[in-house]
CSV table of C-alpha atoms in Angstrom, one decimal:
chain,number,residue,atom,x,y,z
A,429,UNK,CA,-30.1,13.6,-0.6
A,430,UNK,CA,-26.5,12.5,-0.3
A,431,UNK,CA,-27.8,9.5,1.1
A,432,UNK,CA,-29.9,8.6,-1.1
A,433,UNK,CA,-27.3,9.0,-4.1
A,434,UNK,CA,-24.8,6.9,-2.4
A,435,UNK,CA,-27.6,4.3,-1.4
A,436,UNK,CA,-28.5,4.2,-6.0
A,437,UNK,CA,-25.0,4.5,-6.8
A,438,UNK,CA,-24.1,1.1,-4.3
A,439,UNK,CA,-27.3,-0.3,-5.7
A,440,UNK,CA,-26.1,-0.1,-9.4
A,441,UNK,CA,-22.6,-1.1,-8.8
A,442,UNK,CA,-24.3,-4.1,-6.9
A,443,UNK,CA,-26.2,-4.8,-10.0
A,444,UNK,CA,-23.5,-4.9,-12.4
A,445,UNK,CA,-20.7,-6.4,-9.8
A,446,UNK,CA,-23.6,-9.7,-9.7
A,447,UNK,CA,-23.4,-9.8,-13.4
A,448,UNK,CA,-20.0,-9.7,-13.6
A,449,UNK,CA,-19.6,-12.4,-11.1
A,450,UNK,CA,-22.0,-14.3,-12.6
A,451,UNK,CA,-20.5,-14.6,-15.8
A,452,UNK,CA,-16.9,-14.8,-14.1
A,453,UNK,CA,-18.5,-17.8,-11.5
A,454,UNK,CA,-20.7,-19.7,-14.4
A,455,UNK,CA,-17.0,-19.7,-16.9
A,456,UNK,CA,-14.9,-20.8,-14.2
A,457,UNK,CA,-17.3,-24.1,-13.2
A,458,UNK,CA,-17.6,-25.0,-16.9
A,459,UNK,CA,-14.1,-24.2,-17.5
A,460,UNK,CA,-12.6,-26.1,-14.3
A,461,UNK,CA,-13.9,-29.3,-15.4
A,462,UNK,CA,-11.8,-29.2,-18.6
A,463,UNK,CA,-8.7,-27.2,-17.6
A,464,UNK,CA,-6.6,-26.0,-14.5
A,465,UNK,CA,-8.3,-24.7,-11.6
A,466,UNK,CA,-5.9,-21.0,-12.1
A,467,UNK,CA,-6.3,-20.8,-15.8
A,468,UNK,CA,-10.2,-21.5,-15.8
A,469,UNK,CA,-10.2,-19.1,-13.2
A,470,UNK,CA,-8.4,-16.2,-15.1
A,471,UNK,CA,-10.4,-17.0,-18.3
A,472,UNK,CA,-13.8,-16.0,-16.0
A,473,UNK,CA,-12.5,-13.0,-14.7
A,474,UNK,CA,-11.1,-11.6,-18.1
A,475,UNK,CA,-15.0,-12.4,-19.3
A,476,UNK,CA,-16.2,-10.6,-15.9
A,477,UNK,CA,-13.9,-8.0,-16.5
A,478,UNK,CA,-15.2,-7.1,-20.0
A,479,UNK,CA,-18.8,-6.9,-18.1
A,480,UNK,CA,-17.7,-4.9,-15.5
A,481,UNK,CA,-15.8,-2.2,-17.7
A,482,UNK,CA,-19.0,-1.6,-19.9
A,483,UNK,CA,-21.3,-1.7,-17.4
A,484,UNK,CA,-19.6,0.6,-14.6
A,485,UNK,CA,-18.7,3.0,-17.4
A,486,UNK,CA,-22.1,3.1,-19.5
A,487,UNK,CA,-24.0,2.2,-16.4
A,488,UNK,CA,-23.0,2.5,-12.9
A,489,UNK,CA,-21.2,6.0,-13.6
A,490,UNK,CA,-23.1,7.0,-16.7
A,491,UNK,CA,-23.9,10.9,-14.8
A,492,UNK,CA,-19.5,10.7,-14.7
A,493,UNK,CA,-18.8,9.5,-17.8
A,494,UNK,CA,-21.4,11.0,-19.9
A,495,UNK,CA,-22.4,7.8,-21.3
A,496,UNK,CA,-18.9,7.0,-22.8
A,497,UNK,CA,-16.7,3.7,-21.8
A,498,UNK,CA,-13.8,4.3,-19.7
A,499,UNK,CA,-10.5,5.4,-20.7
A,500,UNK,CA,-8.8,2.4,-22.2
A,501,UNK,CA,-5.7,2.8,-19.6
A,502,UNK,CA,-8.2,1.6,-16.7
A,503,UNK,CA,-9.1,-1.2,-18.6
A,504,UNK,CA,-5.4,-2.2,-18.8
A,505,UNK,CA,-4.9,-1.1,-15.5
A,506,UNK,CA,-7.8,-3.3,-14.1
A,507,UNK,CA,-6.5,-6.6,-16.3
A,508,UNK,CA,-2.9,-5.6,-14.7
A,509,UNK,CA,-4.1,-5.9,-11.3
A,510,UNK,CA,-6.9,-8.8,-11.5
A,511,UNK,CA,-4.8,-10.9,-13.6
A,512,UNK,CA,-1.8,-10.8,-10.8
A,513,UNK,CA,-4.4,-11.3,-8.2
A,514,UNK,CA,-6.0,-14.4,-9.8
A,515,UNK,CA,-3.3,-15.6,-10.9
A,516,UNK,CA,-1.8,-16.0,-7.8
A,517,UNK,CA,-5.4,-16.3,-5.3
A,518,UNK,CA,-5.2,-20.5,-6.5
A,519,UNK,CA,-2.3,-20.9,-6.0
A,520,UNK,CA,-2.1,-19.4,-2.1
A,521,UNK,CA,-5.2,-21.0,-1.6
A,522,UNK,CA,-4.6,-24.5,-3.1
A,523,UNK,CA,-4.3,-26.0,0.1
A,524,UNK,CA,-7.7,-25.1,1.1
A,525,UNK,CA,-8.9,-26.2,-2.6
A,526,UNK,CA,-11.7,-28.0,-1.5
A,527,UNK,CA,-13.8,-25.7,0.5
A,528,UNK,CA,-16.8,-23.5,-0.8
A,529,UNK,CA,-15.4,-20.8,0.2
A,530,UNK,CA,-12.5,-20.7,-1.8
A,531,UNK,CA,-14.6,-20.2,-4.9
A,532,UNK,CA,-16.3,-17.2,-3.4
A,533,UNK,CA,-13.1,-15.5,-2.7
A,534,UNK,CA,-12.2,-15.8,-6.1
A,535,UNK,CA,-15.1,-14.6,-7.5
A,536,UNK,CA,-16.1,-11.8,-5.2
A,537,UNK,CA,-12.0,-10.4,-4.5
A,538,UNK,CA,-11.7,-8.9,-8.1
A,539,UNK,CA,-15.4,-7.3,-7.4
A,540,UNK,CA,-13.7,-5.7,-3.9
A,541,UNK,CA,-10.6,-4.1,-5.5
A,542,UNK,CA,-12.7,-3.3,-9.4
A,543,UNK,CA,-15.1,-1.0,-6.9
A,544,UNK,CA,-11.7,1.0,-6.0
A,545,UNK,CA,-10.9,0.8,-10.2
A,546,UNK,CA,-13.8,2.1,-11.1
A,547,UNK,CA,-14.2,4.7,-8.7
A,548,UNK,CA,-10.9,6.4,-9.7
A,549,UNK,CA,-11.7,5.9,-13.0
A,550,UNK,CA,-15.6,8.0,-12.7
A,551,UNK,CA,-13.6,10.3,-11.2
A,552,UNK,CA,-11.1,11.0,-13.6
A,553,UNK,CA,-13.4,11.0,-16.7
A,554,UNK,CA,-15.7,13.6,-14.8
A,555,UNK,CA,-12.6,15.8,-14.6
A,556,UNK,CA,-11.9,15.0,-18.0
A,557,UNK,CA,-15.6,16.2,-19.2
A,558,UNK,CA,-16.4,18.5,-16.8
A,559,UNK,CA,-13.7,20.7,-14.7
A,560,UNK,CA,-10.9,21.6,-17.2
A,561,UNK,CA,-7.7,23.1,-16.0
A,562,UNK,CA,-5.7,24.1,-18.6
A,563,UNK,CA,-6.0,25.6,-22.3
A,564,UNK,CA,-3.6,23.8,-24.5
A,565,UNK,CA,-2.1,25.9,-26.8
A,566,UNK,CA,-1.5,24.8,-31.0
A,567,UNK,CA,2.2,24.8,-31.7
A,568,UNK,CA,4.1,24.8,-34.9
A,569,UNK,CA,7.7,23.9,-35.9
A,570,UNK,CA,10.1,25.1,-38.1
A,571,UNK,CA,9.2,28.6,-39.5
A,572,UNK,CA,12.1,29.7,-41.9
A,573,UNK,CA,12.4,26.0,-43.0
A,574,UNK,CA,10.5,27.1,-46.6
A,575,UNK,CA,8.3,28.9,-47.7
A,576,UNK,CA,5.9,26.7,-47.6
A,577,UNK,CA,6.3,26.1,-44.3
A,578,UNK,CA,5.7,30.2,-43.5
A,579,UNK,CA,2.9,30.1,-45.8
A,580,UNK,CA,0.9,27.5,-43.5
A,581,UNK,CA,2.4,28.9,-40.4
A,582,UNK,CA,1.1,32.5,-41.4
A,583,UNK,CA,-2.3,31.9,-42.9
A,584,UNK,CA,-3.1,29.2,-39.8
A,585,UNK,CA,-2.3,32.2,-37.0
A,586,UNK,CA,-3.8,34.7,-39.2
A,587,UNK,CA,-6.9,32.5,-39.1
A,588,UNK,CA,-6.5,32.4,-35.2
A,589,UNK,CA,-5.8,28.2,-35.8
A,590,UNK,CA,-2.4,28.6,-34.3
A,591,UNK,CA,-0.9,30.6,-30.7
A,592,UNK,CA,2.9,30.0,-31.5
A,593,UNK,CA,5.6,29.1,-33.9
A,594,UNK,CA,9.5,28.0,-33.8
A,595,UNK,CA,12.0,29.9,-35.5
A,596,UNK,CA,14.4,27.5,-37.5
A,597,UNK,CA,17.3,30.2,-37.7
A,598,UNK,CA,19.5,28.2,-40.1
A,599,UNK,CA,16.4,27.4,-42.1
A,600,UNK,CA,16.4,28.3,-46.0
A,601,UNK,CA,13.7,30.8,-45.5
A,602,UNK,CA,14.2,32.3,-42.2
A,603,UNK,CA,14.5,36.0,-43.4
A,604,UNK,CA,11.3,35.6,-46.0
A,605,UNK,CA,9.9,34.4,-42.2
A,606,UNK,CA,11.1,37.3,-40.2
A,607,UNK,CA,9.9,39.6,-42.7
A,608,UNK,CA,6.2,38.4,-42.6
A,609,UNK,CA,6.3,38.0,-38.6
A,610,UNK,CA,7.9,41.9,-38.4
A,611,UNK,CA,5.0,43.1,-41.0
A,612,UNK,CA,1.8,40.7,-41.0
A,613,UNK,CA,1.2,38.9,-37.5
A,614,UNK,CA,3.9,38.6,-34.6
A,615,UNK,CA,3.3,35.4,-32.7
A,616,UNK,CA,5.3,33.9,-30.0
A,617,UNK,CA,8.5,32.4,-31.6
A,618,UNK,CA,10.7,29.8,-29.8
A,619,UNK,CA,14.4,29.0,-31.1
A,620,UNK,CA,14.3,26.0,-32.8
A,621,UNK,CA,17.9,24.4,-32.3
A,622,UNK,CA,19.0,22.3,-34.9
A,623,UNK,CA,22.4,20.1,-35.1
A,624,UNK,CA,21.1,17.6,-37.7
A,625,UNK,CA,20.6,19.6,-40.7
A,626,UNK,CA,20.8,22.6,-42.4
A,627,UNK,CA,24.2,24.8,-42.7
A,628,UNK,CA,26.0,25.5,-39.6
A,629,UNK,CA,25.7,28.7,-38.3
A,630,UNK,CA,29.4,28.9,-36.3
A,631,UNK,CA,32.0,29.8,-37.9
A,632,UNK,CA,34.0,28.0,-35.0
A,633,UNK,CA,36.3,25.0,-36.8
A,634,UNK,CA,35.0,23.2,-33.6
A,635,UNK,CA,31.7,23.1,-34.8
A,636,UNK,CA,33.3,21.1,-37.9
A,637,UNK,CA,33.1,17.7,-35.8
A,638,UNK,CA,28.9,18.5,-35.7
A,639,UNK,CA,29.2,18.7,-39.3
A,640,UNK,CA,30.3,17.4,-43.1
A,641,UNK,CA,32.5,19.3,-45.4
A,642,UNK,CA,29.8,21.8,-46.9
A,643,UNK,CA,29.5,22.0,-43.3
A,644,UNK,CA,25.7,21.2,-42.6
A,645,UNK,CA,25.0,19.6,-39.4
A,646,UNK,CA,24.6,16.1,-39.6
A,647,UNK,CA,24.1,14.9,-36.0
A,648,UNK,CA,21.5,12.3,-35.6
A,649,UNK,CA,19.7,11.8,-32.1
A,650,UNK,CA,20.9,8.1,-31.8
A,651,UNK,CA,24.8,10.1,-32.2
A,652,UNK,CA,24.2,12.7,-29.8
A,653,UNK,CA,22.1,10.1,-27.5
A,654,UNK,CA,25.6,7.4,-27.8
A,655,UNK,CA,27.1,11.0,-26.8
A,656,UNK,CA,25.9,11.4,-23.9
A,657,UNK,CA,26.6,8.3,-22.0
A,658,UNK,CA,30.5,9.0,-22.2
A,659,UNK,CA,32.4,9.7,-19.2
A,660,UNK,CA,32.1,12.9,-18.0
A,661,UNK,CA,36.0,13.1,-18.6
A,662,UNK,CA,36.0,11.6,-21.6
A,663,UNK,CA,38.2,13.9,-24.2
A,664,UNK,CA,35.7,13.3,-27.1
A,665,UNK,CA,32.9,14.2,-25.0
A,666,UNK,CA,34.0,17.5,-24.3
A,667,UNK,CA,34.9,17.8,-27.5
A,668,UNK,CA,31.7,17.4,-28.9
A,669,UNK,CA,30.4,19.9,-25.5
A,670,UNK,CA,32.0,22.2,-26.6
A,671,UNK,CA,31.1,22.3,-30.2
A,672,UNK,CA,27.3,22.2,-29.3
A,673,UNK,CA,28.2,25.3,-27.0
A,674,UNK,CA,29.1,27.1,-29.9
A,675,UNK,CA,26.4,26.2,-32.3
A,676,UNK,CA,23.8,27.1,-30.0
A,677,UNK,CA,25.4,30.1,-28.7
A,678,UNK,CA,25.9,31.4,-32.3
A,679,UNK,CA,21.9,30.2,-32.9
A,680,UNK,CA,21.1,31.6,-30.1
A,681,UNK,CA,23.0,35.1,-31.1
A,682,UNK,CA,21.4,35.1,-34.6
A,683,UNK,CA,18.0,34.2,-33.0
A,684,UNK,CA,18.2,37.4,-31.3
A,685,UNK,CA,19.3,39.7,-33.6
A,686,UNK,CA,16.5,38.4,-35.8
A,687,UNK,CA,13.6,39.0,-33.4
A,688,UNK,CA,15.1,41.5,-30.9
A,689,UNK,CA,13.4,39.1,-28.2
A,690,UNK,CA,16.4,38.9,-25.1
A,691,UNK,CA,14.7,36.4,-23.1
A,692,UNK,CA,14.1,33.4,-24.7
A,693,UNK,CA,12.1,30.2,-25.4
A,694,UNK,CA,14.2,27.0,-27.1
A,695,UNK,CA,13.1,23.8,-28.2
A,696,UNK,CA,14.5,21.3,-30.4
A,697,UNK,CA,14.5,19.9,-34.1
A,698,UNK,CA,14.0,16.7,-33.8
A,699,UNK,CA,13.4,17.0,-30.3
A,700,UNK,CA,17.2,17.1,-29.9
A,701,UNK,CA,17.5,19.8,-26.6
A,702,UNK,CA,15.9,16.9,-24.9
A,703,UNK,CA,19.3,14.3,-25.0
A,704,UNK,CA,21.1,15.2,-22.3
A,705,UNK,CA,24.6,15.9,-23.6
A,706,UNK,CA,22.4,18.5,-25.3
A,707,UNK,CA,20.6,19.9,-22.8
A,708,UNK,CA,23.3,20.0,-20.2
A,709,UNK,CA,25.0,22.5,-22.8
A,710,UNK,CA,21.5,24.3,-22.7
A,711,UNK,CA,21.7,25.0,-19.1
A,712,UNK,CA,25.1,25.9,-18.4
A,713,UNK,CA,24.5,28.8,-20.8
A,714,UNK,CA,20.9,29.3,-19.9
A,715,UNK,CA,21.4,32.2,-17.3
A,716,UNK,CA,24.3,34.4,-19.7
A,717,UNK,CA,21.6,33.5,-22.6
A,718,UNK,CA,18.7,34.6,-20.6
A,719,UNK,CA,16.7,31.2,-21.5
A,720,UNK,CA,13.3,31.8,-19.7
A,721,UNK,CA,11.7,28.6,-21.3
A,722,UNK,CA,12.4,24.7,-22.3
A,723,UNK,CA,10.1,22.6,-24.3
A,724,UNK,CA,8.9,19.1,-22.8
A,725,UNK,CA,7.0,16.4,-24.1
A,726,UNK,CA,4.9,14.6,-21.6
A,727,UNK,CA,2.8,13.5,-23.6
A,728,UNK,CA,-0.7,11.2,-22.0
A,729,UNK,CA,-1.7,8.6,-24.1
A,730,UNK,CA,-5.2,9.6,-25.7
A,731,UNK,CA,-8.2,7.7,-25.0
A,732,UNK,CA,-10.6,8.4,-28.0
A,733,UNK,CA,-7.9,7.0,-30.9
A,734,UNK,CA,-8.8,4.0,-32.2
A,735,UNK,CA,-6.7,1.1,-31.8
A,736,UNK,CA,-6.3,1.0,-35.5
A,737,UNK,CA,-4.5,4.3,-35.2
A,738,UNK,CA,-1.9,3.1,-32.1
A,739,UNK,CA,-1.5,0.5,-34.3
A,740,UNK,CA,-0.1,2.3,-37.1
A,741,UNK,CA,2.1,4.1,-34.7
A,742,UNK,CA,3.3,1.2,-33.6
A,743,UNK,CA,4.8,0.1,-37.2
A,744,UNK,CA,6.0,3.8,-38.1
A,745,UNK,CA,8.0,4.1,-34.8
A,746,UNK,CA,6.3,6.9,-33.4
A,747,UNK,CA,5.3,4.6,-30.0
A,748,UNK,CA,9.0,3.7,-29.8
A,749,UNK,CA,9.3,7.6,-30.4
A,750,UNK,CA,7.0,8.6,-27.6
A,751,UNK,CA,8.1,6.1,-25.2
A,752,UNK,CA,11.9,7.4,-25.6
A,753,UNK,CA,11.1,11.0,-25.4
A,754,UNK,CA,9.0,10.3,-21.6
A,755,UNK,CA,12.1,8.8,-20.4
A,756,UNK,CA,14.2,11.9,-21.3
A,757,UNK,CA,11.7,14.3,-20.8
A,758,UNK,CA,10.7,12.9,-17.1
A,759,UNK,CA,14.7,13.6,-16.4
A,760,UNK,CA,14.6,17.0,-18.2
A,761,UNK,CA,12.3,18.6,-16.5
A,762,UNK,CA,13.6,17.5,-12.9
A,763,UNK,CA,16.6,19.6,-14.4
A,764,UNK,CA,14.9,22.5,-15.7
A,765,UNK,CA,12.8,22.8,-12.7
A,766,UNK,CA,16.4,23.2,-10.5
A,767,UNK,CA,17.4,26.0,-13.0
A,768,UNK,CA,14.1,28.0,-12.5
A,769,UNK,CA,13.2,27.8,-16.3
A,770,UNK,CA,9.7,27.2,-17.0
A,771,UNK,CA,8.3,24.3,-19.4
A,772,UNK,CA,5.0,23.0,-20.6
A,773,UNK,CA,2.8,20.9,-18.3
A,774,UNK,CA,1.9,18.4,-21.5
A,775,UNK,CA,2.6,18.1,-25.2
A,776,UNK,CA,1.2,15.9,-27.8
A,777,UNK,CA,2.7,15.6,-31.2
A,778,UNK,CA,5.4,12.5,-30.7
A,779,UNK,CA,3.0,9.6,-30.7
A,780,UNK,CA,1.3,10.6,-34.3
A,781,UNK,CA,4.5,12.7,-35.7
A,782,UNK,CA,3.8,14.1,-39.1
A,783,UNK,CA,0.0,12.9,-39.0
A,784,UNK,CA,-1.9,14.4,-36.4
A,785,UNK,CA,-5.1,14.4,-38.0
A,786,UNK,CA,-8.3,16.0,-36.5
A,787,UNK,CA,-9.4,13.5,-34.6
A,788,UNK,CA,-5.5,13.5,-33.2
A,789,UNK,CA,-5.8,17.1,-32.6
A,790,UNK,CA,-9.0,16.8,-30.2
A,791,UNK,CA,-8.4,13.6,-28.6
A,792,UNK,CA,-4.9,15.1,-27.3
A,793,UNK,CA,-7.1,18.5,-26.5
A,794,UNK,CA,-9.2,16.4,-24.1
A,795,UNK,CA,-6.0,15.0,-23.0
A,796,UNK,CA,-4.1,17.8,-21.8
A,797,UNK,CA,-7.0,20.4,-20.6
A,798,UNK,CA,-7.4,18.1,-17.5
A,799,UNK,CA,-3.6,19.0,-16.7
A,800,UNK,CA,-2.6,21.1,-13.6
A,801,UNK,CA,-0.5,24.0,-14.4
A,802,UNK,CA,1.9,24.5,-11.7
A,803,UNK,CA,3.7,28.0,-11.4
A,804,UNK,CA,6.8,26.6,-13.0
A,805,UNK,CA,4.7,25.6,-16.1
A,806,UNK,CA,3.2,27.0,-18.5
A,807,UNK,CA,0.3,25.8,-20.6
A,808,UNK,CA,0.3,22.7,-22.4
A,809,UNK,CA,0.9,22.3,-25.9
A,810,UNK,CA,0.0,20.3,-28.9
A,811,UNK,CA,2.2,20.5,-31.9
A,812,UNK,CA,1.4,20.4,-35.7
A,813,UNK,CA,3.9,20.6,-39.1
A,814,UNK,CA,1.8,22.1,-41.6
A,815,UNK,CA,2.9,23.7,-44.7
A,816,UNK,CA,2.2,24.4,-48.5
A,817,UNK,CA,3.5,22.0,-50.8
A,818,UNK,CA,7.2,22.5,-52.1
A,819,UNK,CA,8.1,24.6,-54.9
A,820,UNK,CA,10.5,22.4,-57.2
A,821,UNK,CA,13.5,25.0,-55.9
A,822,UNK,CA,12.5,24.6,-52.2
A,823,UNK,CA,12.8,20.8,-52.5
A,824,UNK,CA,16.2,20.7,-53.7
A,825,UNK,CA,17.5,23.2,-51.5
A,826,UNK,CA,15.9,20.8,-48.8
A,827,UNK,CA,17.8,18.2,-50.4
A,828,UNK,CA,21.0,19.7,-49.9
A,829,UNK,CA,20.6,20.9,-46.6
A,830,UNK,CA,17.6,19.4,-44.9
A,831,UNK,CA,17.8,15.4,-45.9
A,832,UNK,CA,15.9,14.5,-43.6
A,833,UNK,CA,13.1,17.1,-43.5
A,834,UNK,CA,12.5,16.9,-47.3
A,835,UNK,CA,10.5,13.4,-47.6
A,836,UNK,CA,8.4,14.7,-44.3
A,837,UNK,CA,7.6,17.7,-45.7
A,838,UNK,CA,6.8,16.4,-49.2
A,839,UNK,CA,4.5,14.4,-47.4
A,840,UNK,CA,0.4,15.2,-48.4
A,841,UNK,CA,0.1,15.2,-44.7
A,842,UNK,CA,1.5,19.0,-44.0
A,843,UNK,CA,-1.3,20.1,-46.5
A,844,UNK,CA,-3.9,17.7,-44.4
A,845,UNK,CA,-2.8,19.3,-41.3
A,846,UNK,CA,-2.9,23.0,-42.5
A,847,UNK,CA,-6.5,21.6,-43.7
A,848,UNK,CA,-8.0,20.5,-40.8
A,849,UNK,CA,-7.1,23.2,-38.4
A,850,UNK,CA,-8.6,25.3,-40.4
A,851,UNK,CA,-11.5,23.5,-40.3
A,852,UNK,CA,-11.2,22.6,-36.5
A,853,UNK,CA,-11.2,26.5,-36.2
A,854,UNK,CA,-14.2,27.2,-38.0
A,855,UNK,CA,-16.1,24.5,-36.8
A,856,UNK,CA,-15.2,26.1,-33.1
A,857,UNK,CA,-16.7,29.6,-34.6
């Protein structure tokens, strides 16, 4: 039985590999007699290429993929690898130019190494379909900001919609927000460290170099990322160490006193505990502060979003975002693995900030349930901003304190979030 599936699985990759040598062979003769031997030659493979993706995906490894193409990333990974190839095959081979044979390796060496593409590729979207290994968990930030941030927050975990929530502690409604989580529903809370807005919560005059003279925080990741690359014996970065030790210690003090939890789970507004000046702080005080838990953002790029949508993210900065926070996170979590603290094994939010939509929701579910959780990790996590709309009090209060915050959560998109994991939850019912 073995046999004979390995014998009609060669036989249909034969089929489609002939088709897409075909096409590659019959645009590289018409092409060569017009053009360059190496460019004529890489215009037939990308055309052989296109063949081979949908035919090995909706084809060849249809039982694998359920029918669906591959995930875009083999695609790019396959035009990565054929393109160096033949590129490089005429010109290694030009002095043999002439002889029949030179054509057939051309045609037939991108057929040999796509077999090995495709393969992985079956494999991993069966994995993806079929054997998930995690259960990602719905995350929301910055309870105590409003209101109408608790009101979303609330009703969504109420609803079952949402696992967890992060405590702003110098939010404007953070003791409306503890009320509700003491009396209605208490869900998992993670500090929320914030040095970029909202009042300060030291009363340290060290902590007046984080902040303005009404002393809110006014740190801005591209400061605190400038920060970090000082020397290590730089005056003014110790200075600024310091200050950030006593901001978080005195968050971290009020975050306790609020909730009663000792050992706790911090992430970051803004993603902030992630720059390193930030998160060295974070560690030297993480064994005193009893931090158990530091949030991550690996985050996979999704397969079912349409390139209109990576698009978009591409113009609003969020791919610039995403691509900044895997570099920092890929060197946090080397660091927070050495100090036994658990993190997440995935994230999404970064790529779509501010609009993860349903269809962003689910394609980063499908994403992150094929993730191994390792014994320092814990589940992976995708992460949502919904809230109410702003009462005309909230919004200048946001003004004043949260600048930055106010025009992203004035946005119709908190509502639209709220909205569709509401729906996302029924739907599941």
């Amino acid at each position: 039985m073995i046999i004979f599936e390995r014998v009609v699985k060669v036989s249909k990759y034969s089929i489609v590999g002939l088709f897409a040598a075909g096409t590659h062979a019959i645009v590289l003769i018409i092409l060569s007699k017009a053009i360059a031997l190496w460019a004529s030659n890489l215009i037939g493979f990308l055309s052989g290429s296109l063949v081979s993706y949908l035919g090995h995906s909706l084809y060849t490894f249809r039982k694998a993929t359920g029918g669906k193409r591959f995930a875009r990333r083999w695609l790019l990974i396959q035009f990565t690898i054929n393109t160096s190839i033949c590129t490089l095959l005429p010109i290694l081979l030009s002095s043999v130019e002439q002889l029949r044979l030179t054509a057939w390796i051309f045609i037939f060496t991108p057929t040999v190494i796509n077999a090995f593409i495709w393969s992985f590729a079956a494999k991993f979207s069966f994995n993806r379909i079929h054997r998930p290994r995690s259960t990602p968990v719905i995350h929301a930030d910055d309870l105590g900001l409003t209101n109408a941030t608790n009101k979303a927050i609330f009703a969504l975990a109420q609803a079952g919609a949402l696992q967890s929530a992060s405590l702003l502690v110098n939010g404007i409604a953070v003791n409306e927000a503890i009320h509700a989580w003491k009396n209605k529903l208490q869900i998992p809370l993670t500090l929320h460290i914030s040095l970029t807005e909202g009042i300060a919560v030291s009363n340290s005059r060290l902590v007046r170099k984080l902040s303005n003279h009404k002393g809110s925080l006014n740190q801005t990741f591209s400061k605190l990322l400038f920060a970090s690359f000082l020397p290590k014996r730089a005056s003014l970065r110790r200075e600024i160490e310091l200050a950030i030790k006593k901001e978080l210690l005195a968050q971290i003090k009020k975050f306790k006193r609020l909730t009663k939890i000792d050992s706790i789970s911090i992430d970051g507004h803004q993603h902030i505990h992630l720059i390193p000046i930030v998160l060295d702080v974070l560690l030297e005080i993480s064994k005193t502060e009893d931090v158990s838990w530091i949030r991550t953002t690996y985050e996979p790029l999704p397969n079912n979003t349409s390139t209109e949508n990576l698009l978009k993210s591409c113009v609003d900065g969020g791919f610039l975002k995403w691509l900044t926070l895997q570099v920092l996170s890929n060197l946090a979590s080397n660091q927070i693995k050495k100090a036994n603290i658990k993190t997440n094994a995935g994230f999404s939010g970064v790529l779509f900030t501010g609009k993860m939509s349903m269809n962003a929701i689910k394609s980063a579910w499908m994403e992150l349930r094929i993730l191994q959780v390792y014994p320092w990790q814990t589940q992976p996590m995708i992460l949502v901003h919904p809230a109410a709309n702003l009462e005309p009090g909230e919004s200048m209060g946001m003004h004043n304190e949260f600048p930055y915050s106010q025009k992203f959560f004035s946005s119709p998109w908190r509502q639209k979030e709220w909205k569709d994991l509401i729906l996302m939850k029924e739907s599941s019912n």
